[in-house]
Coordinates of C-alpha atoms and ligand atoms in Angstrom, one line a residue:
M17 CA 0.0 0.0 0.0
T18 CA 1.0 3.6 -0.4
V19 CA 2.2 5.7 2.5
S20 CA -1.0 7.7 2.3
S21 CA -3.0 4.7 3.5
T22 CA -1.6 5.4 6.9
F23 CA -1.9 9.2 6.7
S24 CA -3.8 10.4 9.7
Y25 CA -4.6 13.4 11.9
A26 CA -1.6 12.4 14.1
D27 CA 0.7 13.4 11.2
I28 CA -0.9 16.8 11.2
V29 CA -0.5 17.3 14.9
L30 CA 3.2 16.3 14.7
A31 CA 3.6 18.6 11.7
H32 CA 2.1 21.5 13.6
Q33 CA 4.5 21.0 16.5
R34 CA 7.4 20.8 14.1
I35 CA 6.7 23.9 12.1
L36 CA 5.1 26.2 14.7
P37 CA 8.4 28.0 15.5
Y38 CA 8.7 29.0 11.8
I39 CA 5.2 29.8 10.5
Q40 CA 3.0 32.8 10.9
A41 CA -0.1 32.6 13.0
T42 CA -2.4 33.7 10.2
P43 CA -5.6 35.6 11.1
V44 CA -9.2 34.4 10.8
L45 CA -11.2 37.3 9.5
T46 CA -15.0 37.9 9.3
S47 CA -17.1 40.3 7.3
N48 CA -20.6 41.4 7.9
T49 CA -21.0 42.1 4.1
A50 CA -19.8 38.6 3.3
N51 CA -22.2 37.1 5.8
Q52 CA -25.1 39.1 4.3
L53 CA -24.2 38.1 0.8
S54 CA -23.9 34.4 1.7
Q55 CA -26.6 34.4 4.4
A56 CA -24.1 32.3 6.4
E57 CA -21.4 32.9 9.0
L58 CA -18.1 32.9 7.1
F59 CA -14.6 32.5 8.7
F60 CA -11.8 33.4 6.4
K61 CA -8.4 31.8 7.2
C62 CA -6.0 34.2 5.6
E63 CA -3.0 32.2 4.4
S64 CA -2.2 35.2 2.1
F65 CA -0.5 36.4 5.3
Q66 CA 1.6 33.3 5.6
T67 CA 5.4 33.5 5.1
S68 CA 6.1 33.6 1.4
G69 CA 2.4 34.6 0.8
A70 CA 0.7 31.2 0.7
F71 CA -0.1 28.1 2.8
K72 CA 2.6 26.2 0.9
F73 CA 5.3 27.3 3.4
R74 CA 3.6 25.0 5.9
G75 CA 4.2 21.9 3.8
A76 CA 7.6 23.0 2.7
C77 CA 8.8 23.5 6.3
N78 CA 7.3 20.1 7.4
A79 CA 9.1 18.3 4.6
L80 CA 12.5 20.0 5.0
L81 CA 12.5 19.7 8.8
Q82 CA 12.5 15.9 8.3
F83 CA 15.6 15.7 6.1
T84 CA 18.5 13.7 7.3
L85 CA 21.8 15.5 7.8
E86 CA 23.0 14.0 4.5
Q87 CA 19.9 15.2 2.6
K88 CA 20.2 18.6 4.2
A89 CA 23.8 18.9 3.0
R90 CA 22.9 18.1 -0.6
G91 CA 19.7 20.2 -0.9
V92 CA 16.2 20.0 -2.3
V93 CA 14.7 20.1 -5.8
T94 CA 11.1 20.8 -6.7
F95 CA 8.8 21.7 -9.6
S96 CA 6.1 24.3 -9.2
S97 CA 4.1 27.1 -10.9
G98 CA 5.1 29.4 -8.1
N99 CA 3.9 29.3 -4.5
H100 CA 5.4 26.0 -3.7
A101 CA 8.7 27.1 -5.3
Q102 CA 8.8 30.2 -3.2
A103 CA 7.9 28.2 -0.1
I104 CA 10.7 25.7 -0.7
A105 CA 13.2 28.4 -1.5
K106 CA 12.3 30.4 1.6
A107 CA 12.3 27.4 3.9
A108 CA 15.6 26.0 2.4
Q109 CA 17.2 29.4 2.9
Q110 CA 16.0 29.5 6.5
F111 CA 17.4 26.0 7.2
G112 CA 20.6 26.6 5.3
M113 CA 20.0 24.3 2.3
R114 CA 20.5 24.6 -1.4
A115 CA 17.2 24.7 -3.4
V116 CA 16.8 24.0 -7.1
I117 CA 13.4 25.0 -8.6
V118 CA 12.0 23.7 -11.9
M119 CA 9.5 26.5 -13.0
P120 CA 7.4 27.2 -16.1
K121 CA 8.9 30.0 -18.2
D122 CA 5.5 31.7 -18.2
A123 CA 5.2 31.8 -14.4
P124 CA 4.1 35.1 -13.0
A125 CA 7.0 37.6 -12.7
I126 CA 6.4 38.2 -9.0
K127 CA 6.7 34.5 -8.2
V128 CA 9.9 34.1 -10.2
A129 CA 11.4 37.2 -8.6
A130 CA 10.4 36.1 -5.1
T131 CA 11.9 32.6 -5.6
R132 CA 15.2 34.2 -6.8
G133 CA 15.0 36.6 -3.9
Y134 CA 14.9 33.7 -1.5
G135 CA 18.1 32.3 -3.1
G136 CA 16.4 29.6 -5.2
E137 CA 18.2 28.4 -8.3
I138 CA 15.6 28.4 -11.1
I139 CA 15.5 26.0 -14.1
F140 CA 12.8 27.0 -16.7
Y141 CA 10.7 24.6 -18.7
D142 CA 7.7 24.8 -21.2
R143 CA 4.6 23.8 -19.3
Y144 CA 2.7 22.9 -22.5
T145 CA 5.4 20.7 -24.0
E146 CA 7.8 19.4 -21.3
D147 CA 7.3 17.1 -18.3
R148 CA 8.3 19.0 -15.2
E149 CA 8.2 15.8 -13.0
A150 CA 10.8 14.1 -15.3
I151 CA 13.0 17.1 -15.2
G152 CA 12.8 17.3 -11.4
R153 CA 13.5 13.5 -11.0
Q154 CA 16.5 13.8 -13.3
L155 CA 18.0 16.7 -11.4
A156 CA 17.5 14.8 -8.1
Q157 CA 19.3 11.8 -9.5
E158 CA 22.2 13.7 -11.1
Q159 CA 22.9 16.0 -8.1
G160 CA 21.8 13.9 -5.1
L161 CA 19.0 16.4 -4.3
T162 CA 15.8 15.3 -2.5
L163 CA 12.6 15.9 -4.6
I164 CA 9.8 17.5 -2.7
P165 CA 6.8 17.7 -5.1
P166 CA 4.1 20.5 -4.7
Y167 CA 1.3 18.3 -3.4
D168 CA 1.7 14.5 -3.7
H169 CA 3.8 13.8 -0.6
P170 CA 2.6 12.9 2.9
H171 CA 4.9 15.5 4.6
V172 CA 3.5 18.2 2.4
M173 CA -0.1 17.1 2.9
A174 CA 0.4 17.0 6.7
G175 CA 1.9 20.5 6.7
Q176 CA -0.9 22.0 4.6
G177 CA -3.5 20.4 7.0
T178 CA -2.2 22.5 9.8
S179 CA -4.0 25.5 8.3
A180 CA -7.4 23.9 8.8
K181 CA -6.4 22.7 12.3
E182 CA -5.6 26.3 13.3
L183 CA -8.8 27.6 11.8
I184 CA -11.0 25.0 13.5
E185 CA -9.3 25.4 16.8
S186 CA -9.6 29.2 16.8
V187 CA -13.3 29.2 15.7
S188 CA -14.4 26.4 18.0
S189 CA -13.0 28.1 21.1
S190 CA -15.5 31.0 20.6
A191 CA -18.7 29.1 19.7
A192 CA -20.1 26.0 18.0
A193 CA -18.2 23.9 15.5
L194 CA -18.0 24.6 11.8
D195 CA -20.8 23.1 9.6
Y196 CA -18.7 23.4 6.4
L197 CA -15.0 23.8 5.4
L198 CA -14.4 25.1 1.9
V199 CA -10.9 24.5 0.4
P200 CA -9.2 25.5 -2.8
L201 CA -8.1 22.5 -4.9
G202 CA -5.2 22.0 -7.3
G203 CA -3.4 18.7 -6.8
G204 CA -5.0 18.1 -3.4
G205 CA -2.2 18.6 -0.9
L206 CA -4.2 21.3 0.8
L207 CA -7.5 19.6 0.5
S208 CA -6.3 16.2 1.7
G209 CA -4.6 17.7 4.8
C210 CA -7.5 20.0 5.6
A211 CA -10.1 17.3 5.2
T212 CA -8.2 15.0 7.5
A213 CA -7.9 17.7 10.2
A214 CA -11.6 18.7 9.9
K215 CA -13.0 15.2 10.1
A216 CA -10.8 14.4 13.1
L217 CA -11.7 17.5 15.0
N218 CA -15.4 17.6 13.9
P219 CA -16.7 14.5 12.0
L220 CA -19.9 16.3 11.1
C221 CA -18.2 19.1 9.3
K222 CA -18.8 18.9 5.5
V223 CA -15.6 19.4 3.5
I224 CA -15.9 20.7 0.0
G225 CA -13.0 21.2 -2.4
V226 CA -13.3 24.0 -5.0
E227 CA -11.5 24.0 -8.3
P228 CA -11.6 26.1 -11.5
E229 CA -14.5 25.3 -13.9
A230 CA -12.0 24.9 -16.7
G231 CA -10.1 22.2 -14.8
N232 CA -12.7 20.0 -13.1
D233 CA -10.5 16.9 -13.0
G234 CA -10.8 16.6 -9.2
Q235 CA -14.6 16.7 -9.4
R236 CA -14.6 14.0 -12.1
S237 CA -12.1 11.9 -10.2
L238 CA -14.1 11.9 -7.0
R239 CA -17.3 11.1 -8.8
S240 CA -15.8 8.4 -11.0
G241 CA -13.6 6.8 -8.4
S242 CA -10.4 7.0 -10.3
I243 CA -7.9 9.8 -11.0
V244 CA -8.9 11.7 -14.2
H245 CA -6.1 13.3 -16.2
I246 CA -6.7 16.5 -18.2
D247 CA -4.7 19.0 -20.4
T248 CA -3.3 22.0 -18.5
P249 CA -6.6 24.0 -17.9
N250 CA -6.9 27.5 -19.2
T251 CA -7.8 29.6 -16.1
I252 CA -6.6 32.7 -14.2
A253 CA -6.2 30.4 -11.2
D254 CA -2.6 29.6 -12.0
G255 CA -2.0 27.8 -8.7
A256 CA -4.7 25.2 -9.6
Q257 CA -3.6 24.5 -13.2
T258 CA -2.8 20.9 -12.2
Q259 CA -3.6 18.1 -14.6
H260 CA -4.5 15.4 -12.1
L261 CA -4.8 14.6 -8.4
G262 CA -2.0 12.7 -6.7
T263 CA -1.6 9.0 -5.9
H264 CA -1.2 10.1 -2.2
T265 CA -3.8 12.8 -2.1
F266 CA -6.6 11.1 -4.0
P267 CA -7.3 8.2 -1.5
V268 CA -7.4 10.7 1.4
I269 CA -9.7 12.9 -0.6
Q270 CA -12.0 9.9 -1.3
Q271 CA -12.0 9.1 2.3
H272 CA -12.7 12.5 3.8
V273 CA -14.0 14.9 1.2
D274 CA -17.8 15.2 0.8
D275 CA -17.9 16.9 -2.6
I276 CA -15.9 19.0 -5.1
A277 CA -17.4 22.1 -6.7
T278 CA -16.3 24.4 -9.4
V279 CA -16.3 28.2 -9.9
S280 CA -15.7 30.3 -13.1
D281 CA -12.9 32.8 -13.7
A282 CA -15.5 35.6 -13.7
Q283 CA -16.6 34.5 -10.2
L284 CA -12.9 34.5 -9.1
I285 CA -12.5 38.1 -10.3
D286 CA -15.7 39.2 -8.5
T287 CA -14.3 37.7 -5.3
M288 CA -10.9 39.4 -5.8
K289 CA -12.8 42.7 -6.1
F290 CA -14.9 41.9 -3.0
F291 CA -11.8 41.1 -0.9
A292 CA -10.0 44.3 -2.1
S293 CA -12.8 46.7 -1.7
R294 CA -14.7 45.3 1.3
M295 CA -12.0 43.5 3.4
K296 CA -8.8 45.4 2.2
L297 CA -7.3 42.0 1.3
M298 CA -5.2 41.3 -1.7
V299 CA -5.9 37.7 -2.8
E300 CA -4.6 35.9 -5.9
P301 CA -7.2 34.3 -8.2
T302 CA -6.4 30.7 -6.9
G303 CA -6.7 32.0 -3.3
C304 CA -10.3 33.1 -4.1
L305 CA -11.6 29.6 -5.2
A306 CA -13.3 28.6 -1.9
A307 CA -14.6 32.1 -1.1
A308 CA -16.1 32.4 -4.6
L309 CA -18.2 29.3 -4.0
A310 CA -19.3 30.7 -0.6
L311 CA -20.4 34.0 -2.2
S312 CA -21.9 32.5 -5.3
G313 CA -25.1 31.1 -3.8
A314 CA -24.5 27.8 -5.6
L315 CA -24.0 26.0 -2.3
D316 CA -26.8 26.0 0.2
I317 CA -25.0 27.3 3.4
K318 CA -27.9 29.4 4.7
G319 CA -27.5 29.9 8.5
K320 CA -24.4 27.7 8.6
R321 CA -21.0 28.3 10.1
V322 CA -18.5 28.0 7.2
G323 CA -14.7 27.9 7.3
V324 CA -13.1 29.3 4.1
I325 CA -9.4 28.9 3.3
I326 CA -7.9 31.9 1.5
S327 CA -4.9 30.0 0.2
G328 CA -2.6 32.8 -1.1
G329 CA -2.1 36.4 -2.0
N330 CA 0.8 36.4 -4.5
I331 CA -0.1 38.4 -7.6
D332 CA 1.6 41.1 -9.7
L333 CA 0.1 44.5 -8.9
S334 CA -0.3 45.2 -12.7
R335 CA -2.0 41.8 -13.2
F336 CA -4.3 42.4 -10.3
A337 CA -5.2 45.9 -11.6
K338 CA -5.9 44.5 -15.1
L339 CA -8.1 41.6 -13.9
I340 CA -10.2 44.0 -11.9
Q341 CA -10.3 46.7 -14.5
D342 CA -11.4 44.3 -17.3
T343 CA -14.7 43.6 -15.6
E344 CA -15.3 47.1 -14.4
I345 CA -16.5 48.4 -17.8
N346 CA -20.2 48.1 -18.1
Ligands
PLP21 C1 -0.9 25.4 -4.6 C2 -2.1 26.3 -4.4 C3 -3.4 25.8 -4.3 C4 -3.7 24.4 -4.6 O1 -3.1 23.5 -3.6 P1 -3.0 21.9 -3.9 O2 -2.3 21.4 -2.7 O3 -2.2 21.8 -5.1 O4 -4.4 21.4 -4.1 C5 -4.4 26.7 -4.0 N1 -4.2 28.0 -3.8 C6 -2.9 28.5 -3.8 C7 -2.7 30.0 -3.6 C8 -1.8 27.7 -4.1 O5 -0.6 28.2 -4.2

């Protein structure tokens, strides 16, 4: 059996102890306007305020902190469209390791610059014609680096799950438990970890993954019972342009996730505008996936207490301005 068959909440508790000295305690924010719009009580876990600008720093820290001395001496390699790359580069820098990052050449400029700024060595590839996993594996073999993939790894999944653990712990101390937890979905590292934490802390909490309409492979996988592969989806949610769930993440998602929903790019833009104008939050398109579902009215959450993961906030100012402006004209 795969390692993920033994993946459990205990891994998330251990991960949390391990990474706590290094991560930010991200805020849980509420908004009266959001509650009115959704007719629910929404609790936004703002991982846009996490170190390196997204939850990915949690998984990266949890993985690198378990390296042996020999692995640490040789360094880490990964492939990523951005936030995982920054997280690995930042964590490696903090722990005094070399980091090699395989990144698409059309990755957002802010993510490339940030990765370089953290001391990451970048190797570019073409996301439409080349296989990033093969490139990563080859580098690992040639240079003795340890490959830490962006989502399909139990240490990464456990680290990401600590965001839901924190959210549920902070919300539950004030009042009743959450009825729903809504989580952005790419390859499922975040969703598998968060669902495991949610079901352990509150078995009645419904967990819903949210992915871009253009790339609904996760929804099709959950409904069909086997991992569906798709072409790189065309969506502004660049952190969720994954082609398939992972062999580690999928069984955990099958076990703990109640459903997977989709939202359109237009809904993501509306949500970015909402966060900026109403809550003074800068959230990247992928970071808006779960919130877009909550605000869309497509899910019946009337009168419910709903946890919403805002997964990241890394976006070029110019791109942010353009996305918002393009829909302002009417
Ligand atoms: C990576 C990422 C996701 C998707 O996470 P997975 O673990 O691949 O499902 C969602 N939002 C942001 C901001 C990300 O960087």
